[in-house]
Short mmCIF file of C-alpha atoms and ligand atoms in Angstrom, two decimals:
data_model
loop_
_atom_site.label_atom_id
_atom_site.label_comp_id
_atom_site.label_asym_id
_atom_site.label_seq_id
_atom_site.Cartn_x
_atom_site.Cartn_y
_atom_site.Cartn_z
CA UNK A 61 -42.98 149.58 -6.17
CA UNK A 62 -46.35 149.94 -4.73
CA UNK A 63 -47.66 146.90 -2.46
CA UNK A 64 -51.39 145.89 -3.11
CA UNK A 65 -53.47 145.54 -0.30
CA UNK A 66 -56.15 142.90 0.00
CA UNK A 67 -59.41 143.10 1.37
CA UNK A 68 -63.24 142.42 1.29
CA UNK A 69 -65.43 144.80 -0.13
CA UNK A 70 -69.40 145.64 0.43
CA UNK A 71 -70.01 146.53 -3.42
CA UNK A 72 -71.69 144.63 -5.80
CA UNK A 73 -69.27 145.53 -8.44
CA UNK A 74 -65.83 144.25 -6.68
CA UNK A 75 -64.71 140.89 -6.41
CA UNK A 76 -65.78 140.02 -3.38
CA UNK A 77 -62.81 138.67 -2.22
CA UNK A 78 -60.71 141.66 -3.27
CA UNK A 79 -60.28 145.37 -2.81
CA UNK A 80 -57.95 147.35 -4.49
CA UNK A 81 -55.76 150.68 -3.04
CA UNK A 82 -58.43 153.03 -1.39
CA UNK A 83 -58.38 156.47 -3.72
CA UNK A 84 -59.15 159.25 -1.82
CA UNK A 85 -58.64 161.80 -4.75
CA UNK A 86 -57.14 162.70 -8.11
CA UNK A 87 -54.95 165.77 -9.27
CA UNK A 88 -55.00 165.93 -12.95
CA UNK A 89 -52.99 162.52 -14.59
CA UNK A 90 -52.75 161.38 -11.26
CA UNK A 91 -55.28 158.96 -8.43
CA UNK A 92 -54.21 159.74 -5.22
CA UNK A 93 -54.25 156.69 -2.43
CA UNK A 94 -54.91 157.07 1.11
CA UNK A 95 -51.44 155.99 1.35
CA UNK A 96 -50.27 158.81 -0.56
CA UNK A 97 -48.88 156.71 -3.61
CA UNK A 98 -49.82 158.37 -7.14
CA UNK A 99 -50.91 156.51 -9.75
CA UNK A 100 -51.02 157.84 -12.88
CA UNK A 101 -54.36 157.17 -14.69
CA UNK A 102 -54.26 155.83 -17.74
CA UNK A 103 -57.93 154.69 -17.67
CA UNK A 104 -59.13 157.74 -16.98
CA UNK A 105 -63.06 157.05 -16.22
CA UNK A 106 -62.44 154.45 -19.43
CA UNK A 107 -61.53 157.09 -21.43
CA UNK A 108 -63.97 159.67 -20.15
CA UNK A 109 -61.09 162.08 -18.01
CA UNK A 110 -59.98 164.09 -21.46
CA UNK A 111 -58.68 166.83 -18.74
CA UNK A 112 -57.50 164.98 -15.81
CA UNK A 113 -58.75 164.79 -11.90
CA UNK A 114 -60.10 168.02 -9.92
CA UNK A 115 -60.20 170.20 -13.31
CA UNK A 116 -61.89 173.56 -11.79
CA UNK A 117 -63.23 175.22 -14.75
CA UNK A 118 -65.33 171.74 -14.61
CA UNK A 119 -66.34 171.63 -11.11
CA UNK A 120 -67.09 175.47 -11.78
CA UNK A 121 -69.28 174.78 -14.42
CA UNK A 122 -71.28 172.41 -12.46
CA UNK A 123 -71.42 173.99 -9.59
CA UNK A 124 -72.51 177.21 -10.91
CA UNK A 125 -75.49 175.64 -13.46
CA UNK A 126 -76.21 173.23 -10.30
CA UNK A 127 -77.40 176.51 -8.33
CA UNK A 128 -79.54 177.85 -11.02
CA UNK A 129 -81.13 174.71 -12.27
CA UNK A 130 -80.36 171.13 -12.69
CA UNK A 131 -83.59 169.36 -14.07
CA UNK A 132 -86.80 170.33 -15.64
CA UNK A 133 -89.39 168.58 -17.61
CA UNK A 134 -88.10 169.07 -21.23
CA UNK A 135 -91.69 167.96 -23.03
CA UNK A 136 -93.31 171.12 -21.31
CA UNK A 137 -90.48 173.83 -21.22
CA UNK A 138 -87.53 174.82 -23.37
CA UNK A 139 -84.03 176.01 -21.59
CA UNK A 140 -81.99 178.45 -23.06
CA UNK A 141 -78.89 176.32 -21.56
CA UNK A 142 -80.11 173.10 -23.25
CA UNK A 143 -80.65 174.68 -26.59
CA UNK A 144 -77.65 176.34 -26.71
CA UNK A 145 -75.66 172.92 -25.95
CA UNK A 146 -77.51 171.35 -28.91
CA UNK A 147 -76.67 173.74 -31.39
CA UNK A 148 -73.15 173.53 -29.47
CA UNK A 149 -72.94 169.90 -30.40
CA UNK A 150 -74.33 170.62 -33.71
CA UNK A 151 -71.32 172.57 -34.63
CA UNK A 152 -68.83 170.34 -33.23
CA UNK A 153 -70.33 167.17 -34.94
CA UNK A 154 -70.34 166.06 -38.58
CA UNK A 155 -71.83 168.93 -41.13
CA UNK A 156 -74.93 166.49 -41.93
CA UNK A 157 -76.27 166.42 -38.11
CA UNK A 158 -79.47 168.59 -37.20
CA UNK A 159 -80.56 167.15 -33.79
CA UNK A 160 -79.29 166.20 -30.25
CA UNK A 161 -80.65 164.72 -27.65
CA UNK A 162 -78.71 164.10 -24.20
CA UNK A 163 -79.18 161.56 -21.97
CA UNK A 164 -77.08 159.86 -19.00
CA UNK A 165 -74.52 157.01 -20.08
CA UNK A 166 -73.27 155.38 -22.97
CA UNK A 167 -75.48 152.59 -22.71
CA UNK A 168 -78.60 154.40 -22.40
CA UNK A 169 -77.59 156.41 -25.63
CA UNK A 170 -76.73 152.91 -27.55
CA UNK A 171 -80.15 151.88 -26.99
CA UNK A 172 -81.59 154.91 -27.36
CA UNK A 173 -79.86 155.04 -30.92
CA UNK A 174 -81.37 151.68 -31.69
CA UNK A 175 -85.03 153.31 -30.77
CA UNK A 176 -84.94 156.02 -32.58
CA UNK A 177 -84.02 153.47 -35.96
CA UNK A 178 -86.27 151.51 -34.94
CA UNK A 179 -88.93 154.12 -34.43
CA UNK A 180 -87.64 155.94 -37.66
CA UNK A 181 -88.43 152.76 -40.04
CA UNK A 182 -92.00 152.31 -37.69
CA UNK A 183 -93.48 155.51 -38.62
CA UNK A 184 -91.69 155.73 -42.45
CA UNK A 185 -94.53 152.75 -42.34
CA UNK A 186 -91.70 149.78 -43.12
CA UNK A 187 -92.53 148.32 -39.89
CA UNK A 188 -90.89 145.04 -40.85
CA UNK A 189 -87.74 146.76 -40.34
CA UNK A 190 -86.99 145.23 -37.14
CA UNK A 191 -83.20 144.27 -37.38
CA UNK A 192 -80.11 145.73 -35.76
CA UNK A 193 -76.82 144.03 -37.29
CA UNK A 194 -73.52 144.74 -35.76
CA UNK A 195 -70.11 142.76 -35.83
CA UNK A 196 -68.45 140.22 -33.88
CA UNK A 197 -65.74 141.57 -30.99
CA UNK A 198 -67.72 144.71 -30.14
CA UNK A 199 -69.20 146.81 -27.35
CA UNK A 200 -72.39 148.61 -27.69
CA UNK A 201 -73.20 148.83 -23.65
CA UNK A 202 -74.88 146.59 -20.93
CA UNK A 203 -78.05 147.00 -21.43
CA UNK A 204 -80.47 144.20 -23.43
CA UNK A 205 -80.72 145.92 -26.86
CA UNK A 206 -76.96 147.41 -26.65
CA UNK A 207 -75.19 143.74 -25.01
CA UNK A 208 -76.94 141.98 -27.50
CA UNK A 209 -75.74 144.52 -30.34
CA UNK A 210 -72.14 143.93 -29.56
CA UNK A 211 -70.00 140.89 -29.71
CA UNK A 212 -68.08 140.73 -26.46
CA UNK A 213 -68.76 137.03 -25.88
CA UNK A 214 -67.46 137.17 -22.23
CA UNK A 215 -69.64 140.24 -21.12
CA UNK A 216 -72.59 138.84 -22.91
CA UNK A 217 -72.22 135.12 -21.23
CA UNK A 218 -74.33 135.05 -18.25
CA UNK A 219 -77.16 136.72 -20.65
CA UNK A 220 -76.80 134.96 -24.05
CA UNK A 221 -80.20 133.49 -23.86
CA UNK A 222 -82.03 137.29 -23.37
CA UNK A 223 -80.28 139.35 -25.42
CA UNK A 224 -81.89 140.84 -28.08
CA UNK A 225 -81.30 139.51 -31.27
CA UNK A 226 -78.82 140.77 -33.27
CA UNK A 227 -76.81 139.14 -36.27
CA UNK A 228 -73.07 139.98 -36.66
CA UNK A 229 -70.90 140.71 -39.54
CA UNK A 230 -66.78 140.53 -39.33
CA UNK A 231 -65.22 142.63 -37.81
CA UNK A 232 -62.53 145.04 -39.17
CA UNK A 233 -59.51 144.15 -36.85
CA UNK A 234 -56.27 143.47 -39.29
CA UNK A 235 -54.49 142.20 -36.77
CA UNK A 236 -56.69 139.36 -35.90
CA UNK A 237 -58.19 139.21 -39.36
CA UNK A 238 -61.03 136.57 -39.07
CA UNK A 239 -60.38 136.10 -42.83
CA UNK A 240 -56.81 134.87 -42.60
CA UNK A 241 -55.80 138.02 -44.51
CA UNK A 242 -52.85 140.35 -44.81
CA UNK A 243 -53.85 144.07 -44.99
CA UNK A 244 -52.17 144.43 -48.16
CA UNK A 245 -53.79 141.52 -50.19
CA UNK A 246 -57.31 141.87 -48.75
CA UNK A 247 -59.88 142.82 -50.96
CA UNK A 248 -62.02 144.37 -47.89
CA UNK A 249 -63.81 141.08 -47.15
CA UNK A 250 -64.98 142.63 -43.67
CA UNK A 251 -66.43 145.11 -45.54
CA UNK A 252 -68.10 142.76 -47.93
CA UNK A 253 -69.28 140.66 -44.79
CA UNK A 254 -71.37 143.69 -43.54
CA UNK A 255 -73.59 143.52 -46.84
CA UNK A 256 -73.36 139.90 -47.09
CA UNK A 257 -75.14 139.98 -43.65
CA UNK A 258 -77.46 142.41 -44.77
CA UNK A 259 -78.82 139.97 -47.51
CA UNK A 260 -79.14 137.25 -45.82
CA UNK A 261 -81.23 138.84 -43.51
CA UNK A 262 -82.83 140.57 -46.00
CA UNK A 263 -82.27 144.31 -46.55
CA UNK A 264 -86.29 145.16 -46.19
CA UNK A 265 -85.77 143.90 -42.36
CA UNK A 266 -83.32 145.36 -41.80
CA UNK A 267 -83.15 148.96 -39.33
CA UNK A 268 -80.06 149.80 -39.02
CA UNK A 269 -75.80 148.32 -38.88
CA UNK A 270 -74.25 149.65 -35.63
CA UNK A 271 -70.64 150.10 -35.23
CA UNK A 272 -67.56 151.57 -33.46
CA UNK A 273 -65.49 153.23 -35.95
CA UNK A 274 -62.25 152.08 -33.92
CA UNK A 275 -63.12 148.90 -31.63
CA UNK A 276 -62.30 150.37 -27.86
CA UNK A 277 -63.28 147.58 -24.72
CA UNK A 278 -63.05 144.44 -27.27
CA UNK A 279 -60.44 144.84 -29.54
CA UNK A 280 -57.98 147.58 -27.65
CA UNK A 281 -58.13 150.44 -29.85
CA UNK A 282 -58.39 148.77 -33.03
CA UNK A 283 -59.01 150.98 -36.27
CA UNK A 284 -60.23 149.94 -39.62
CA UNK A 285 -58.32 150.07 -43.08
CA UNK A 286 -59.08 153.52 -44.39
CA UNK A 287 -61.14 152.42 -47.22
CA UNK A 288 -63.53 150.50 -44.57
CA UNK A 289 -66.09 152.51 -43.10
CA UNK A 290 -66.77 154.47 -46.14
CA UNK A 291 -67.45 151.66 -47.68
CA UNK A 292 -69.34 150.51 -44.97
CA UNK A 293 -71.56 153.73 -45.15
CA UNK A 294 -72.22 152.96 -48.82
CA UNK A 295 -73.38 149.74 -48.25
CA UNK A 296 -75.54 150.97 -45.70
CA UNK A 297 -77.11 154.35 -47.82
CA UNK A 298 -77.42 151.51 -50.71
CA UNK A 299 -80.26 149.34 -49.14
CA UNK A 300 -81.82 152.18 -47.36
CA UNK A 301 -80.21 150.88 -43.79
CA UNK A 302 -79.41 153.55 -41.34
CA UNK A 303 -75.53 153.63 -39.66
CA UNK A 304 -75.29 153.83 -36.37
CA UNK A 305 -71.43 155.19 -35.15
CA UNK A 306 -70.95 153.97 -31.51
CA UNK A 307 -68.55 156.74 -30.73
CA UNK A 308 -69.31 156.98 -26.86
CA UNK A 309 -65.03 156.33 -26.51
CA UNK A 310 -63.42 158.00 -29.83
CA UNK A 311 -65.52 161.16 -29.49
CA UNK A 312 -64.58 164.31 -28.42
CA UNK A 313 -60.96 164.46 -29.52
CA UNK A 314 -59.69 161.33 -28.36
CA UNK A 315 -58.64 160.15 -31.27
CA UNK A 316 -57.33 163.06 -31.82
CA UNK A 317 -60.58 163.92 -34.03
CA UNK A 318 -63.63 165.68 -32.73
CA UNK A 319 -64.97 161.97 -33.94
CA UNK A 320 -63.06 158.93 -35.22
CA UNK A 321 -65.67 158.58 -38.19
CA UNK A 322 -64.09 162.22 -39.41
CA UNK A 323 -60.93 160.44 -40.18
CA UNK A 324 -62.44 158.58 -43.05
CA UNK A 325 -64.99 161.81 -43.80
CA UNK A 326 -67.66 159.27 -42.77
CA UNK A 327 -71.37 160.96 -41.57
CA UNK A 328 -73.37 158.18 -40.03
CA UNK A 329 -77.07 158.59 -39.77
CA UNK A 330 -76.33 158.46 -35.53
CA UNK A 331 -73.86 159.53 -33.76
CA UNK A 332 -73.35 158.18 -30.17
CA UNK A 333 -71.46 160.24 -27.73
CA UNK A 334 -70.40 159.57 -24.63
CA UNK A 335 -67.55 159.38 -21.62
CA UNK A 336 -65.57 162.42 -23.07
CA UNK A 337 -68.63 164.35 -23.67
CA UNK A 338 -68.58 165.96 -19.97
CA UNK A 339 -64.63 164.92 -19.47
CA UNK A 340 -65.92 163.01 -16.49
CA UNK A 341 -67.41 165.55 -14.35
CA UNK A 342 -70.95 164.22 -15.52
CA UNK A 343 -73.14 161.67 -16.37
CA UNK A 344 -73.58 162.69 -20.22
CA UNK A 345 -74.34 161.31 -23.50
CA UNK A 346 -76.15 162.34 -26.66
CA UNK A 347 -77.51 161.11 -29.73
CA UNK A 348 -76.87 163.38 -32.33
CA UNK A 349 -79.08 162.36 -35.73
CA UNK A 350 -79.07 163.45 -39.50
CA UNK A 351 -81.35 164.98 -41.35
CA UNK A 352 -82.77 161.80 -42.90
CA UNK A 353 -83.43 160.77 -39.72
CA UNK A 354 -85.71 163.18 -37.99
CA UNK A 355 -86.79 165.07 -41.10
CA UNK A 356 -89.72 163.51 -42.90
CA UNK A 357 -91.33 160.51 -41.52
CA UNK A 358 -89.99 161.06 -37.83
CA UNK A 359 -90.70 164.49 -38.30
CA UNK A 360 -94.91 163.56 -38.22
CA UNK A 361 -94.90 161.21 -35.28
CA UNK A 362 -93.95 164.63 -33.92
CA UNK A 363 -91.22 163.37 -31.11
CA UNK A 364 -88.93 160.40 -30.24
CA UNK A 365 -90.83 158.13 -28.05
CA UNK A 366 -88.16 157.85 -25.40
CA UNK A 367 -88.52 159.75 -22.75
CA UNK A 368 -85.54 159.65 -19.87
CA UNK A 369 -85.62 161.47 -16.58
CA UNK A 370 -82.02 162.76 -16.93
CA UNK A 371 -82.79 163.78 -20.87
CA UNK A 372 -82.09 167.16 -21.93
CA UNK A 373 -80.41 167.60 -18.27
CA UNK A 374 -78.89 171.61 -18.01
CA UNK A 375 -76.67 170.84 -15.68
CA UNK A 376 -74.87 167.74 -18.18
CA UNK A 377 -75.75 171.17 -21.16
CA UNK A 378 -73.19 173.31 -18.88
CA UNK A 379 -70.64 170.66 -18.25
CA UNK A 380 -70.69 169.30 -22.02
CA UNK A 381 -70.78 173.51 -22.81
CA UNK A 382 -67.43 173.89 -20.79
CA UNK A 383 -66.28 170.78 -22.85
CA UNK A 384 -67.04 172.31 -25.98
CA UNK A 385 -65.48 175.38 -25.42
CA UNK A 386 -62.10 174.12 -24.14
CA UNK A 387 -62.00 171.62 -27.33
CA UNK A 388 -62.99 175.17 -30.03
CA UNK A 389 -59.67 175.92 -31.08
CA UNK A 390 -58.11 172.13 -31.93
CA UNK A 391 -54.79 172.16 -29.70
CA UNK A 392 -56.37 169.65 -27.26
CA UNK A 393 -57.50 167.24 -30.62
CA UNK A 394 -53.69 168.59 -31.72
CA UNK A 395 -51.87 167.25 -28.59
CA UNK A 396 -53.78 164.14 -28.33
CA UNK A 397 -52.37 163.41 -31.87
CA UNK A 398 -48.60 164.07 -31.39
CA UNK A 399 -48.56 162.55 -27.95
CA UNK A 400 -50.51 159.82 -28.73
CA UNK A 401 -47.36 158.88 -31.67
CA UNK A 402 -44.78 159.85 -29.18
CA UNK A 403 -46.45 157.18 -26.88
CA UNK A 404 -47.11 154.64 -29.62
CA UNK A 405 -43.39 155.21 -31.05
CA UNK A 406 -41.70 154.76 -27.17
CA UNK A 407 -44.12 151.92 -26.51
CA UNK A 408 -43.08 149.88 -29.50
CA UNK A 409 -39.42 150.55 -29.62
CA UNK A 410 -39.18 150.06 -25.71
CA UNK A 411 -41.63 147.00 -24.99
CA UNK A 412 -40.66 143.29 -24.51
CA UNK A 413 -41.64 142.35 -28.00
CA UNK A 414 -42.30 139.00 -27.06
CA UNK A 415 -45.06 139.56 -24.74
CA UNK A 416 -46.21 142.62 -25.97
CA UNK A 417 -47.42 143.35 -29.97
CA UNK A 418 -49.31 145.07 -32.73
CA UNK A 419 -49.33 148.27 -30.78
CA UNK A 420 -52.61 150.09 -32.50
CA UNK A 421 -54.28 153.33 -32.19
CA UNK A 422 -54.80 156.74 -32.91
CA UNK A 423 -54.49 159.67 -31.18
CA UNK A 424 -54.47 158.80 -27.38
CA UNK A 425 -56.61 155.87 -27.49
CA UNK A 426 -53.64 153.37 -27.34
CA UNK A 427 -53.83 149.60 -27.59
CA UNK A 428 -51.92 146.30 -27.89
CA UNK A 429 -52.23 142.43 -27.47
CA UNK A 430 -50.84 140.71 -24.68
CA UNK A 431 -48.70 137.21 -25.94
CA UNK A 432 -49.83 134.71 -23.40
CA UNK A 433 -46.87 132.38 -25.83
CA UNK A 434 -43.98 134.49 -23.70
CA UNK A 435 -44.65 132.41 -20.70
CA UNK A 436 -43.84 129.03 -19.59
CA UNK A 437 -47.40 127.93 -19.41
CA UNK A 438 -49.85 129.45 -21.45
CA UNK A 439 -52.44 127.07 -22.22
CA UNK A 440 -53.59 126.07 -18.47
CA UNK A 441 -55.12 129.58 -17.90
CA UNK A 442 -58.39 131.45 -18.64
CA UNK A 443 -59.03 134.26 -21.24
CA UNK A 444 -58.13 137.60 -19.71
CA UNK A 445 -55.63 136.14 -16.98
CA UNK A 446 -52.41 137.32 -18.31
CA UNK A 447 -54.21 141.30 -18.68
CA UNK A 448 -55.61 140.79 -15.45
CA UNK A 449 -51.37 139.73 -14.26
CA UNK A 450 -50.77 142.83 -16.42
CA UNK A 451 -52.93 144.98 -15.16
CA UNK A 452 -51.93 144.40 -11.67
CA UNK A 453 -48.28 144.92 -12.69
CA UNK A 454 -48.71 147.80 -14.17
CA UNK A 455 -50.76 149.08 -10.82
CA UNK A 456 -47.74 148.11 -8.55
CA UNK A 457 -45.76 149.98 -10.49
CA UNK A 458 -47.99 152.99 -10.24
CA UNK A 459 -50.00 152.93 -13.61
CA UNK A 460 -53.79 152.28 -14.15
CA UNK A 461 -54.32 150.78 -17.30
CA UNK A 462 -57.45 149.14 -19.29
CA UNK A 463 -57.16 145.80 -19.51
CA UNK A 464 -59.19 143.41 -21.49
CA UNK A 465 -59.79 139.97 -23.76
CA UNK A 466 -61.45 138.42 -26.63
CA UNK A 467 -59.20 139.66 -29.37
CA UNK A 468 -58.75 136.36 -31.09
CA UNK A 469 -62.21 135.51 -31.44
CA UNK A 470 -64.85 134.20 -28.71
CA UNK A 471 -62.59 134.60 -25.47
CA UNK A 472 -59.10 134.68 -26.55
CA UNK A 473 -56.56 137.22 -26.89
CA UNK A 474 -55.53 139.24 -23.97
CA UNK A 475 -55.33 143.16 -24.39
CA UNK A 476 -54.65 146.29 -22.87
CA UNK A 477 -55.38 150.06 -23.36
CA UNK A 478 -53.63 153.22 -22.54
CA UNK A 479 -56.43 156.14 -22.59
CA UNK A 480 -54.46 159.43 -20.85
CA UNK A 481 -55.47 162.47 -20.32
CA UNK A 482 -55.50 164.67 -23.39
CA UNK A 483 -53.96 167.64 -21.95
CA UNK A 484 -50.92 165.03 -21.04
CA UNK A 485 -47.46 166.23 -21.33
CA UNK A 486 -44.09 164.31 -22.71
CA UNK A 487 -42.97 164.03 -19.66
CA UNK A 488 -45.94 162.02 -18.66
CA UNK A 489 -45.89 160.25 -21.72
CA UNK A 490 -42.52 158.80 -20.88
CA UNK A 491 -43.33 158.41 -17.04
CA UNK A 492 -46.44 155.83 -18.77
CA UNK A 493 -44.15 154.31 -21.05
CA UNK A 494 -41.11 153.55 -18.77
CA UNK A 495 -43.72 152.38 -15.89
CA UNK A 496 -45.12 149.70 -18.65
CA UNK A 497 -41.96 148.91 -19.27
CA UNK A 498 -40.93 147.98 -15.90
CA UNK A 499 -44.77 145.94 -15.36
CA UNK A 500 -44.12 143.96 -18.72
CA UNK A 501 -40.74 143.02 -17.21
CA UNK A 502 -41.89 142.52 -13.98
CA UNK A 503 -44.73 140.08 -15.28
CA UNK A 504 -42.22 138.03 -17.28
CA UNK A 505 -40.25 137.65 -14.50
CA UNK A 506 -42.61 136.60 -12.05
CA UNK A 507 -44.40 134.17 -14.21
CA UNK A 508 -41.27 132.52 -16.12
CA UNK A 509 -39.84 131.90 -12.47
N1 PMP B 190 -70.33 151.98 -26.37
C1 PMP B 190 -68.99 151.96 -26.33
C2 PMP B 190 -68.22 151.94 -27.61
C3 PMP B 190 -68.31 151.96 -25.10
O1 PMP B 190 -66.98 151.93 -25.09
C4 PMP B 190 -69.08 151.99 -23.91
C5 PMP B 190 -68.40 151.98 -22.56
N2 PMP B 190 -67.21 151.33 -22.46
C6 PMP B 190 -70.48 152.02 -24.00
C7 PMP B 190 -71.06 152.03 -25.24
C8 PMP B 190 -71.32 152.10 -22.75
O2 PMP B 190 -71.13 153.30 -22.09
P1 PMP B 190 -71.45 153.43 -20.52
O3 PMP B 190 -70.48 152.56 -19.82
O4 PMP B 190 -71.29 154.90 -20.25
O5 PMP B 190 -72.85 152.98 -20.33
#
């Protein structure tokens, strides 16, 4: 068992009162601490590692695009790298898409995505179109537009009062069903609660619904019932709405999937991509948009008004490129799926049920709830405590998981994430499983003391 060291740290982002293990590297599943201890990472950049630390054909790619050019001003020049990366993504994305646009992070895409239906509705001249609708326990990004989309209450706290607008449906989690239903007696009232939304707004003020087509950061991994985003899409193509699919953590084959919407044979109006999209080894995202979308009224205001420095950046085209190319021929997508049930399977048979539950998922983005009712005294302590206890278990015993609350509506319900490597092997599979084990056993000991 690893021993945590304690001390103060000079970034904004750290408690201040805390530092964890100093990493000085990573070697595929593995971070590597100064000490020498290996952790295996099942966090992975939140998702974004699909190949593991110090991949070379990565570092290659950059390195040899970061020679010959890394930035140029896309409104006066075209690149032969850039355009080949969009039709790239093209191919790999849903049938119906006929543009991409990169950009930098997640949460520059999210609101970028909300622009662009924003700006669609502007120049189709139903201005009053104004409204973004999403669903409670979400996460659509940090900024303004995309905090203010999602439903995380504890993220969005300390800016409730300046986020933009942004009225929320249910949201799709059986588990936690804010309906009091079972999955097999429900008559898709989540569903139902999207369009009921969309009335009472109004559907002529209405832009566009956003949502992630499995719940990552707020709900651990949480998928619909089969029949609910096509129905969602309906509902959406029915009043004219665009849909917006947040997949900037199920795309690229984590779910096992080039997208998680391809499960249900769902094709949104946007597609978000992100994390995955340059396994890590970039700052990448991209918008990629239908037909509908850019064709026609778009089409005469002659360009998205949304210019980015890092837009259209070649050396995120030959890193997403290299991405691309590795995920062509499906046994990446095909071993995230059979390890991700090999996981799942060990997980559930070999867990403390009492503390740990309703293990979710699909392909190797892995979730479960946390039971804060498996120790002594659950009641005295804040939201997220028990993942936080979990998480640092689970680090001692040499396993980086992504932990998390607000499962059980506003800031309740502790849960955790296991997002591997996709190119992880059984053996690593079981090395996760058994070092979970040992943390959930650890925690109940510790606590129930
Ligand atoms: N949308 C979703 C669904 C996400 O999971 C995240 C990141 N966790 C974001 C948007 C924001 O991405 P980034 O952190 O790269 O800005």
């Amino acid at each position: 068992m690893t021993e945590i060291r304690v001390l103060p740290s000079r970034t904004a982002y750290s408690r201040p009162d805390e530092l964890g293990p100093r990493i000085l590297g990573g070697e595929g599943p593995y971070l590597v601490g100064a000490d020498g201890t290996r952790y295996l990472d099942a966090s992975c950049g939140s998702g974004s590692l699909i190949f593991g630390h110090g991949d070379e054909r990565m570092i290659d790619a950059l390195r040899a695009q970061s020679r010959k050019l890394t930035l140029f001003p896309s409104r006066h020049f075209s690149s032969e790298i850039v355009e080949r990366y969009a039709r790239a993504l093209l191919d790999f994305g849903p049938p119906s898409m006929s543009r991409a646009i990169t950009f930098s992070s997640g949460s520059d895409a999210v609101e970028a995505a909300i622009k662009l239906a924003l700006q669609h509705h502007f120049a189709a001249k139903r201005p009053q179109r104004r409204k973004i609708l999403g669903r409670n326990a979400s996460y659509h990004g940090n900024t303004i537009a995309g905090l203010g989309a999602g439903g995380f209450v504890a993220r969005r706290k300390p800016y409730e009062d300046v986020l933009a607008p942004c009225t929320k449906a249910s949201h799709a989690h059986c588990a936690a069903c804010e309906f009091g239903l079972q999955a097999q007696i429900c008559a898709l009232e989540c569903a139902q609660s999207v369009e009921d939304t969309i009335l009472e707004e109004g559907p002529e003020n209405v832009a566009a619904v956003i949502v992630e087509p499995i719940v990552g950061a707020a709900l651990s991994a949480a998928p619909p019932d089969p029949r609910y985003l096509p129905r969602v899409c309906e509902i959406c193509r029915h009043h004219d709405i665009l849909l917006i699919a947040d997949e900037v953590m199920t795309c690229f084959a984590r779910t096992g999937r080039p997208f998680a919407s391809m499960h249900w044979n769902v094709e949104p109006d946007i597609v978000i991509c992100g994390k995955a999209i340059s396994a890590g080894y970039y700052p990448l995202s991209a918008l990629l948009v239908n037909e509908r979308v850019v064709h026609g009224p778009l089409a005469r205001d002659r360009y998205f008004q949304n210019g980015q420095t890092f837009a259209c950046s070649p050396a995120g085209a030959a890193v997403g490129l290299t991405v691309l190319d590795r995920l062509a021929n499906g046994s990446v997508a095909a071993n995230a799926t059979r390890m991700g049930e090999l996981l799942r399977g060990s997980l559930r048979k070999e867990l403390p049920g009492e503390l740990i539950n309703s293990v979710r998922g699909m392909g190797l983005m892995v979730g479960f709830d946390i039971s804060t009712s498996a120790f002594k005294n659950p009641q005295a302590l804040s939201p997220g405590h028990y993942s936080d206890r979990f998480q640092r278990a689970a680090l001692k015993r040499g396993l980086v998981i992504y932990a998390s609350s607000g499962s059980a509506g506003s800031e309740e319900g502790d849960h955790a994430m296991l997002l591997l490597p996709l190119t992880i092997s059984e053996r690593e599979v079981k090395e996760a499983t058994a070092s979970l084990v040992a943390a959930a056993n650890d925690l109940l000991e510790t606590e129930n003391k």
